[in-house]
Backbone as numpy.savetxt, mean C-alpha at the origin, in Angstrom:
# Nx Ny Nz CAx CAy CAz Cx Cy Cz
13.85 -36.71 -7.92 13.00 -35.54 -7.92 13.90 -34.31 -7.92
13.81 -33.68 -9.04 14.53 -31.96 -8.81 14.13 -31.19 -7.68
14.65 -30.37 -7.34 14.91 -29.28 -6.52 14.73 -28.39 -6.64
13.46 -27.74 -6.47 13.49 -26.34 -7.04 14.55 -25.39 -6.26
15.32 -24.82 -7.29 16.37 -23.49 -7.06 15.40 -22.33 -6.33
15.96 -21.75 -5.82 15.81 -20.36 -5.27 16.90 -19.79 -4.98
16.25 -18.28 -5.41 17.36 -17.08 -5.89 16.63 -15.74 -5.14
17.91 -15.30 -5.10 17.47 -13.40 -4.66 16.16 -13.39 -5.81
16.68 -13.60 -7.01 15.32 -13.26 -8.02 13.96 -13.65 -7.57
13.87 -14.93 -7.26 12.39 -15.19 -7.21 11.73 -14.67 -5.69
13.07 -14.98 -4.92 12.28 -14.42 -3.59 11.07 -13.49 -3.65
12.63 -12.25 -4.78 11.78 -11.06 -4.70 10.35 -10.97 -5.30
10.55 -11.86 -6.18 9.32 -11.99 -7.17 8.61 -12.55 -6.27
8.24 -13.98 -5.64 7.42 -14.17 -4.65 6.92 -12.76 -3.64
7.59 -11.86 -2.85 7.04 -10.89 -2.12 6.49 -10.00 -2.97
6.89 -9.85 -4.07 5.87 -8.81 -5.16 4.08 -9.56 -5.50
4.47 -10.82 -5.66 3.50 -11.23 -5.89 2.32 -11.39 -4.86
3.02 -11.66 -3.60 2.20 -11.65 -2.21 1.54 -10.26 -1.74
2.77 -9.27 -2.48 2.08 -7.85 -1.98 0.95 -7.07 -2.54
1.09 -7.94 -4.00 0.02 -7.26 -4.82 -1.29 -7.76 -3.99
-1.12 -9.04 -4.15 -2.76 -10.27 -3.47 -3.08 -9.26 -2.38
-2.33 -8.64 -1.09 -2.42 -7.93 -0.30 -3.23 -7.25 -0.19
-2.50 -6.15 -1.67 -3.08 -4.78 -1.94 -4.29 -4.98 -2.47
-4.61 -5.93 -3.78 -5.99 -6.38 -3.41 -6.96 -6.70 -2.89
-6.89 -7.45 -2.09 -7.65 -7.60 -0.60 -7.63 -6.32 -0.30
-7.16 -5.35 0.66 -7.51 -4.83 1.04 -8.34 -3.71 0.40
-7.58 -3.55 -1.04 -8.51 -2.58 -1.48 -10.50 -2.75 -1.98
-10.28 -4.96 -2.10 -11.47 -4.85 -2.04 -12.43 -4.30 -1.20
-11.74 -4.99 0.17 -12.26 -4.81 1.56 -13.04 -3.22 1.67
-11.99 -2.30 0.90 -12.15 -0.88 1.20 -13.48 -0.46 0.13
-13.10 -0.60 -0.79 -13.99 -0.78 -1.70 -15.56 -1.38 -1.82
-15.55 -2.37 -1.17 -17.25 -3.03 -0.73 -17.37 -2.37 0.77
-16.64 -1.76 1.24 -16.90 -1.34 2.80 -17.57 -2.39 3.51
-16.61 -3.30 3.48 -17.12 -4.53 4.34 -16.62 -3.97 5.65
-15.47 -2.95 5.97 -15.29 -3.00 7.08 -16.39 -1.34 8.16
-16.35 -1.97 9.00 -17.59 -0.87 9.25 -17.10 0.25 10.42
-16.60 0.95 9.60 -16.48 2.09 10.57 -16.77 3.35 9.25
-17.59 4.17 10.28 -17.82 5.72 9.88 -16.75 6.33 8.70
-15.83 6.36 9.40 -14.64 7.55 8.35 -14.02 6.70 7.26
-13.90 5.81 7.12 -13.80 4.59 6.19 -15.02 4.82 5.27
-16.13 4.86 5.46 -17.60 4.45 4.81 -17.51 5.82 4.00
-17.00 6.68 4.77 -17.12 8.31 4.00 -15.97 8.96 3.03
-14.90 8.28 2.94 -13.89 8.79 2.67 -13.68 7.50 1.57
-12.79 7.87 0.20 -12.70 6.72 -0.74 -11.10 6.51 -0.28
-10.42 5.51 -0.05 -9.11 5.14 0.44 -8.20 4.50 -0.69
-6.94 4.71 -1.26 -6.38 3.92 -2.37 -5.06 3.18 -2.00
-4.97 1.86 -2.30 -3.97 1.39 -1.37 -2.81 1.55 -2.91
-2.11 2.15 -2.54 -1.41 1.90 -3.88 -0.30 1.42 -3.62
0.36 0.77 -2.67 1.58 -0.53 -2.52 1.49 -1.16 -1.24
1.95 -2.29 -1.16 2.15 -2.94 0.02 3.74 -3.95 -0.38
4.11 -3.72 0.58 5.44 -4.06 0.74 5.64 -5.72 1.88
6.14 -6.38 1.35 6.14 -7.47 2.10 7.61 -7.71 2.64
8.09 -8.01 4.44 9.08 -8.45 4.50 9.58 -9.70 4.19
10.76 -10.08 4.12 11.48 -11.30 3.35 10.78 -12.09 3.99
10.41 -12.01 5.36 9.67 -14.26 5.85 8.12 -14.00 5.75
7.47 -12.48 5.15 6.19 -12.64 4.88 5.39 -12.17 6.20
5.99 -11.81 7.57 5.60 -11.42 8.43 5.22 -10.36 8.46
5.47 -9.39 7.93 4.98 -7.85 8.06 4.44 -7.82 6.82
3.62 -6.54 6.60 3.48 -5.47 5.53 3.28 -4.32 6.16
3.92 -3.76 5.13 3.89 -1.91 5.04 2.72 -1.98 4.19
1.66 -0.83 4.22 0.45 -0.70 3.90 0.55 0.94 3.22
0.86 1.21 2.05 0.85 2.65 1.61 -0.50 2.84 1.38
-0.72 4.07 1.69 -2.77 4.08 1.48 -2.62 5.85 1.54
-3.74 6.08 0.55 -3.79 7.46 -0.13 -5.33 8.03 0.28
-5.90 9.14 0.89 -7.29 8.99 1.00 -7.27 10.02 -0.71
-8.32 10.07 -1.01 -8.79 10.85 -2.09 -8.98 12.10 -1.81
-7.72 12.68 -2.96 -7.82 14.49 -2.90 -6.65 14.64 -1.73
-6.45 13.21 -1.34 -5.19 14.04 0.15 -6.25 14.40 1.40
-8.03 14.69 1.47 -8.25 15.09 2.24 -8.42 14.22 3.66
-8.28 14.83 4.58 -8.35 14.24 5.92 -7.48 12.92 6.25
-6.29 12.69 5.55 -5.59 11.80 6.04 -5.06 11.49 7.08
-4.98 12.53 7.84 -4.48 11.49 9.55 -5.92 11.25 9.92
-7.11 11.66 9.35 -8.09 10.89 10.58 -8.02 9.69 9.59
-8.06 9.26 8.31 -8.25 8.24 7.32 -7.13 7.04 8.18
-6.15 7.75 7.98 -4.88 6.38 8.67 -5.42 5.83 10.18
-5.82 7.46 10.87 -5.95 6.84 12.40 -7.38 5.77 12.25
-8.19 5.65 11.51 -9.26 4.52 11.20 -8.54 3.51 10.78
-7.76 3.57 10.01 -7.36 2.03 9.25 -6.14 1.82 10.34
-5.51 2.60 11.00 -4.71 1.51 12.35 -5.67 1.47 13.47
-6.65 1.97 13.45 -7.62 1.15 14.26 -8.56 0.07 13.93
-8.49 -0.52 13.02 -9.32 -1.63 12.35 -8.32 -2.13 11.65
-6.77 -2.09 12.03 -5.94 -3.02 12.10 -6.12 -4.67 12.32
-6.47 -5.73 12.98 -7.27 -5.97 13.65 -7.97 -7.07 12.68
-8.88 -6.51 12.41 -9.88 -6.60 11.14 -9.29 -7.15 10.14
-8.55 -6.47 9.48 -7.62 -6.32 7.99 -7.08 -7.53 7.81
-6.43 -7.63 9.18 -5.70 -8.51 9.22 -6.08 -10.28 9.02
-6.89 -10.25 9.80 -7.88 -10.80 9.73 -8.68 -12.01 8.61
-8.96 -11.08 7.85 -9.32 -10.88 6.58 -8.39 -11.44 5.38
-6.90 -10.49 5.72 -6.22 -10.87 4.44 -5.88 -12.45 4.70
-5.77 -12.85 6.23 -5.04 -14.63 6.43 -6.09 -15.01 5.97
-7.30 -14.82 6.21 -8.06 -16.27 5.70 -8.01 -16.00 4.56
-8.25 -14.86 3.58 -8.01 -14.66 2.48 -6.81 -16.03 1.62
-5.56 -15.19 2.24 -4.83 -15.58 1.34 -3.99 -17.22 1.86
-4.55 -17.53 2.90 -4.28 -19.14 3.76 -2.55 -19.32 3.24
-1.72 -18.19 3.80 -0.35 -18.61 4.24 -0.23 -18.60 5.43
0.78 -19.43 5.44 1.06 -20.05 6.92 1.53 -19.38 8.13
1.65 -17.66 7.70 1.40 -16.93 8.50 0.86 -15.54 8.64
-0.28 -15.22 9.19 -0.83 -13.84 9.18 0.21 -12.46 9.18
0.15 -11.96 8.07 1.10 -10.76 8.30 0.79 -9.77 8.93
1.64 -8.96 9.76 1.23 -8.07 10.78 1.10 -6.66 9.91
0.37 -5.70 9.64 0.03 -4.56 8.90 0.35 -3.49 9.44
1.11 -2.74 8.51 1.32 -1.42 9.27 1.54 -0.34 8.33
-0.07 0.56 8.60 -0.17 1.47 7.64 0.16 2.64 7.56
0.64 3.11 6.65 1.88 4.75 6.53 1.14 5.25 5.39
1.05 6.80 5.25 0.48 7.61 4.38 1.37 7.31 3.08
1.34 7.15 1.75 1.98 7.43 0.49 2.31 8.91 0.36
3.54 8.97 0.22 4.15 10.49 -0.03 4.51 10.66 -1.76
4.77 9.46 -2.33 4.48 9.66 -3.34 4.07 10.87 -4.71
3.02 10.76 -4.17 2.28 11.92 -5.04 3.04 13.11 -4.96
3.32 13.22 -3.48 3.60 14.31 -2.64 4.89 14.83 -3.72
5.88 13.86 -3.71 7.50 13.95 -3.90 7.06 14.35 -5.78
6.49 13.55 -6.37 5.66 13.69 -8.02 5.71 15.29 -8.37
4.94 16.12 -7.31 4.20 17.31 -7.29 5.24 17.68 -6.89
6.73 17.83 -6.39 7.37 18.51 -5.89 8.41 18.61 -7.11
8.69 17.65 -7.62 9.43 17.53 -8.54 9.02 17.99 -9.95
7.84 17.72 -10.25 7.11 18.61 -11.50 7.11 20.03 -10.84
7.11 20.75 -10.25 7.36 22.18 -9.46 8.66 22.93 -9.79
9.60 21.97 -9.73 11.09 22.09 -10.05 11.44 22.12 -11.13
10.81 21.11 -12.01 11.25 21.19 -13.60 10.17 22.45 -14.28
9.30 22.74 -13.88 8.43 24.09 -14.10 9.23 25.53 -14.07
10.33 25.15 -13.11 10.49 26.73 -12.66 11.77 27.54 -14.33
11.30 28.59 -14.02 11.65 28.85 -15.07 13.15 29.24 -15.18
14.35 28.86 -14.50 15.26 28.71 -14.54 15.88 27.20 -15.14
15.11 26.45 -14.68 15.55 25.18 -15.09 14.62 24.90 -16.33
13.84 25.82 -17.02 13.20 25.33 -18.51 13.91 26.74 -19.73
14.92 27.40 -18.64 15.20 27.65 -19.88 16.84 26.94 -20.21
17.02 26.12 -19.11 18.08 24.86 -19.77 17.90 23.89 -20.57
16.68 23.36 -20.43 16.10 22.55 -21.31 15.75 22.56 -22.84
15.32 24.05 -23.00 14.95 23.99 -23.86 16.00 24.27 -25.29
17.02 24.10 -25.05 18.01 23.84 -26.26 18.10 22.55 -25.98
C-alpha cells in the first residue's frame, strides 16, 4: 500500500481548504440568521477570510459589517455567540476537532482605501503619468 506524501504544499492547501468550508458555514449561518441575536438579525455581516492554524485548532474569523457601520457592537455580538458558531461549524464539518474561533474586524478594505488615496494624490500621478 503507498503512502500518501505530505508536504508544506498540501498542508497548506488542506488549511485553505478547511478555511474556506469555515467561511462558509458561517456565512451561511449569518446569512439565514439562524443565530438569534438582535444586532446580528439587523446588521448584514461578511466573513471574508478565515484562517486556520496548522493542527486545525483555531480560526481567525475576519468579518466585515456592511458600510463599516457599527462594527465594534457587530464583533462584540459575534464574540458573544462565540459559543454557538462554534458549535455549529463541528457538527457541520465532523473533524476530529472543534476549532476554537476568534473574531477580528477585516482592515482590509481599510489598508485598499488608504492606498488608492496615495496613488490619487497628485504628486505621485504626476510620476506616473510618463
Amino acid at each position: 500500500m503507498a503512502k500518501f506524501q505530505t508536504s508544506p504544499e498540501t498542508r497548506s492547501v488542506r488549511l485553505l481548504k478547511v478555511g474556506e468550508q469555515v467561511r462558509h458555514i458561517l456565512s451561511e449561518l449569518l446569512t439565514r440568521q439562524e443565530v438569534h441575536d438582535d444586532v446580528l438579525s439587523a446588521h448584514t455581516v461578511s466573513v471574508t477570510e478565515v484562517r486556520m492554524s496548522p493542527d486545525l485548532r483555531h480560526a481567525t474569523v475576519f468579518v466585515k459589517a456592511l458600510l463599516g457601520e457599527d462594527e465594534a457592537i457587530v464583533l462584540k455580538a459575534l464574540r458573544t455567540n462565540t459559543a454557538f458558531f462554534q458549535r455549529e461549524v463541528a457538527q457541520r464539518l465532523r473533524l476530529k476537532y472543534a476549532a476554537k474561533l476568534k473574531f477580528l474586524p477585516d482592515e482590509s478594505f481599510d489598508e485598499a482605501n488608504r492606498i488608492e488615496q496615495l496613488l490619487s494624490d497628485p504628486k505621485v500621478l504626476r510620476d506616473l503619468e510618463d
